[in-house]
Short mmCIF file of C-alpha atoms in Angstrom, two decimals:
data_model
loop_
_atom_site.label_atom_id
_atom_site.label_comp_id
_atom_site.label_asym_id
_atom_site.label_seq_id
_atom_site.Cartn_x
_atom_site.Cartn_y
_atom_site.Cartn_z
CA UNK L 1 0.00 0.00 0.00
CA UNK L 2 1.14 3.14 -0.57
CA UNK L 3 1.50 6.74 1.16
CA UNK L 4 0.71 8.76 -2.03
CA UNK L 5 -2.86 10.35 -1.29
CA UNK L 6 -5.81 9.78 -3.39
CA UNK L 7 -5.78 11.83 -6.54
CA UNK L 8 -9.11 13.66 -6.73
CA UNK L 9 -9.47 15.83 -9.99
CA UNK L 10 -12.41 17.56 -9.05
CA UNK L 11 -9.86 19.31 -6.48
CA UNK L 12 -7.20 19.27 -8.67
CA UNK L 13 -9.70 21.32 -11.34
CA UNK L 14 -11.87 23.59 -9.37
CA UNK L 15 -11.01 27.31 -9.73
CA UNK L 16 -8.82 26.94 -12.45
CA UNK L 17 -10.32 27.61 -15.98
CA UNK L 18 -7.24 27.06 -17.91
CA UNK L 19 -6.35 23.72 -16.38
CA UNK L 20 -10.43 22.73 -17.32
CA UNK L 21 -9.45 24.05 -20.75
CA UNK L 22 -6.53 21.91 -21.12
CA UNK L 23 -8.05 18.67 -19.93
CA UNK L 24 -10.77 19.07 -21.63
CA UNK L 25 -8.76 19.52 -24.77
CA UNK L 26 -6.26 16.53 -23.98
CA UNK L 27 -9.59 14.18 -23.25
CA UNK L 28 -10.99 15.29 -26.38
CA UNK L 29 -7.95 14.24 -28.81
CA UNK L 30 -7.51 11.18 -27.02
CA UNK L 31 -11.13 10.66 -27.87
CA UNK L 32 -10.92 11.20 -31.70
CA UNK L 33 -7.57 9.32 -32.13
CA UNK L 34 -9.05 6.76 -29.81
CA UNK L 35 -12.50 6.86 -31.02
CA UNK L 36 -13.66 5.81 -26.99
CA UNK L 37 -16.52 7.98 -25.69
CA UNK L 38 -17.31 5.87 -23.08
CA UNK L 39 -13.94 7.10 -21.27
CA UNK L 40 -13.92 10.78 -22.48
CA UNK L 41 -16.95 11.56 -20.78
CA UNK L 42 -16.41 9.35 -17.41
CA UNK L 43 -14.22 11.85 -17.11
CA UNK L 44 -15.92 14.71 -18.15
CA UNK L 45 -18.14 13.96 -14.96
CA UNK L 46 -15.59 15.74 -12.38
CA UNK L 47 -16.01 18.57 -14.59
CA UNK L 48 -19.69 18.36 -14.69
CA UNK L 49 -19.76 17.90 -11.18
CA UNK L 50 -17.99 20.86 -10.61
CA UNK L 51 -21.23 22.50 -12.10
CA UNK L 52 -23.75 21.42 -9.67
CA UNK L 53 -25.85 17.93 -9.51
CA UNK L 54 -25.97 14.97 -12.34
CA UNK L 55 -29.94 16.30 -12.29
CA UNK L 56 -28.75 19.83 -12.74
CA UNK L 57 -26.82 19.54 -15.44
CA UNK L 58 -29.24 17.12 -17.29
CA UNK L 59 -31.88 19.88 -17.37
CA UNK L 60 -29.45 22.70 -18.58
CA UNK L 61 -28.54 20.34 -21.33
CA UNK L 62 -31.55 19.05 -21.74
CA UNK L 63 -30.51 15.65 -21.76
CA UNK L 64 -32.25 12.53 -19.81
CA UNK L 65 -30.49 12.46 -16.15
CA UNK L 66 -30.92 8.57 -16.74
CA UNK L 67 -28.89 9.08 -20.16
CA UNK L 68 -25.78 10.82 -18.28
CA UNK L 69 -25.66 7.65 -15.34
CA UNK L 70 -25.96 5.16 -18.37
CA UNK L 71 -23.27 7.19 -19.92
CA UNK L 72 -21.51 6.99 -16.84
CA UNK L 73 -21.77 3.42 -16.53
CA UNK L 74 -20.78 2.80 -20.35
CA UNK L 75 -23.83 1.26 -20.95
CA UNK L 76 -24.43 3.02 -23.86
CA UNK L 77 -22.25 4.82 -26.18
CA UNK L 78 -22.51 8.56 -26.87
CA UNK L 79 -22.97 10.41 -30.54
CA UNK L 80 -20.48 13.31 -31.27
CA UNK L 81 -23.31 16.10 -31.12
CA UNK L 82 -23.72 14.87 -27.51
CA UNK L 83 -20.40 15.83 -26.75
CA UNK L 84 -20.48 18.65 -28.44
CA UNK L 85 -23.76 19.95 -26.67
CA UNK L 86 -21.96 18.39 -22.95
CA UNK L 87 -18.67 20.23 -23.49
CA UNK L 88 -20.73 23.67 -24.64
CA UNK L 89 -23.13 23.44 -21.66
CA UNK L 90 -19.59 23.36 -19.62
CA UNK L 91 -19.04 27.10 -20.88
CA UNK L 92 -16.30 25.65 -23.54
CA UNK L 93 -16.53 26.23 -27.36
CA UNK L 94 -14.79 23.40 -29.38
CA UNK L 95 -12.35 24.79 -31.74
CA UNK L 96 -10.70 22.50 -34.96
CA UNK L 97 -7.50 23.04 -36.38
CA UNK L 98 -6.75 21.32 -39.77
CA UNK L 99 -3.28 19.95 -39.84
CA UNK L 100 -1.76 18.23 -43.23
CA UNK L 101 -0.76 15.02 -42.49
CA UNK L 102 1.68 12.75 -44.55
CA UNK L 103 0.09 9.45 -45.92
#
């Protein structure tokens, strides 16, 4: 067992906007070169949490609260516009950049 102390990101999140900015952005890529939803937003929750209540955020978003603990649980598997509409109910905008890549 170790000594190290439980990492808890909500913590490690709260009052910083930049550092929300940057994870989100980092969870995000990993989610398009990894194409695994069900893992970006389990940890989209600390953010979302950081926002109120499950329940509260459902009804900004207007999304099923049952939808966000299925999504939770990985029992089902999100569409991209859900993200998008998740992430922009967070207060972020999602911006692209096209980069040329060599095939």
């Amino acid at each position: 067992m170790s000594n190290f102390p439980e990492f808890n990101t909500i913590e490690y999140l709260k009052n910083d906007i930049e550092m929300q900015k940057e994870y989100i952005s980092e969870l995000l890529r990993d989610y398009l070169e990894n194409d695994n939803p069900e893992a970006f937003l389990s940890a989209l929750k600390p953010l979302i949490e950081l926002n109120g209540t499950i329940s509260e955020f459902a009804e900004k978003t207007g999304i099923n609260r049952t939808y966000f603990y299925k999504l939770f649980k990985k029992e089902v598997k999100p569409e991209f516009p859900t993200i998008v509409l998740i992430i922009k109910n967070l207060g972020f905008n999602i911006d692209f950049k096209l980069q040329q890549i060599n095939l």
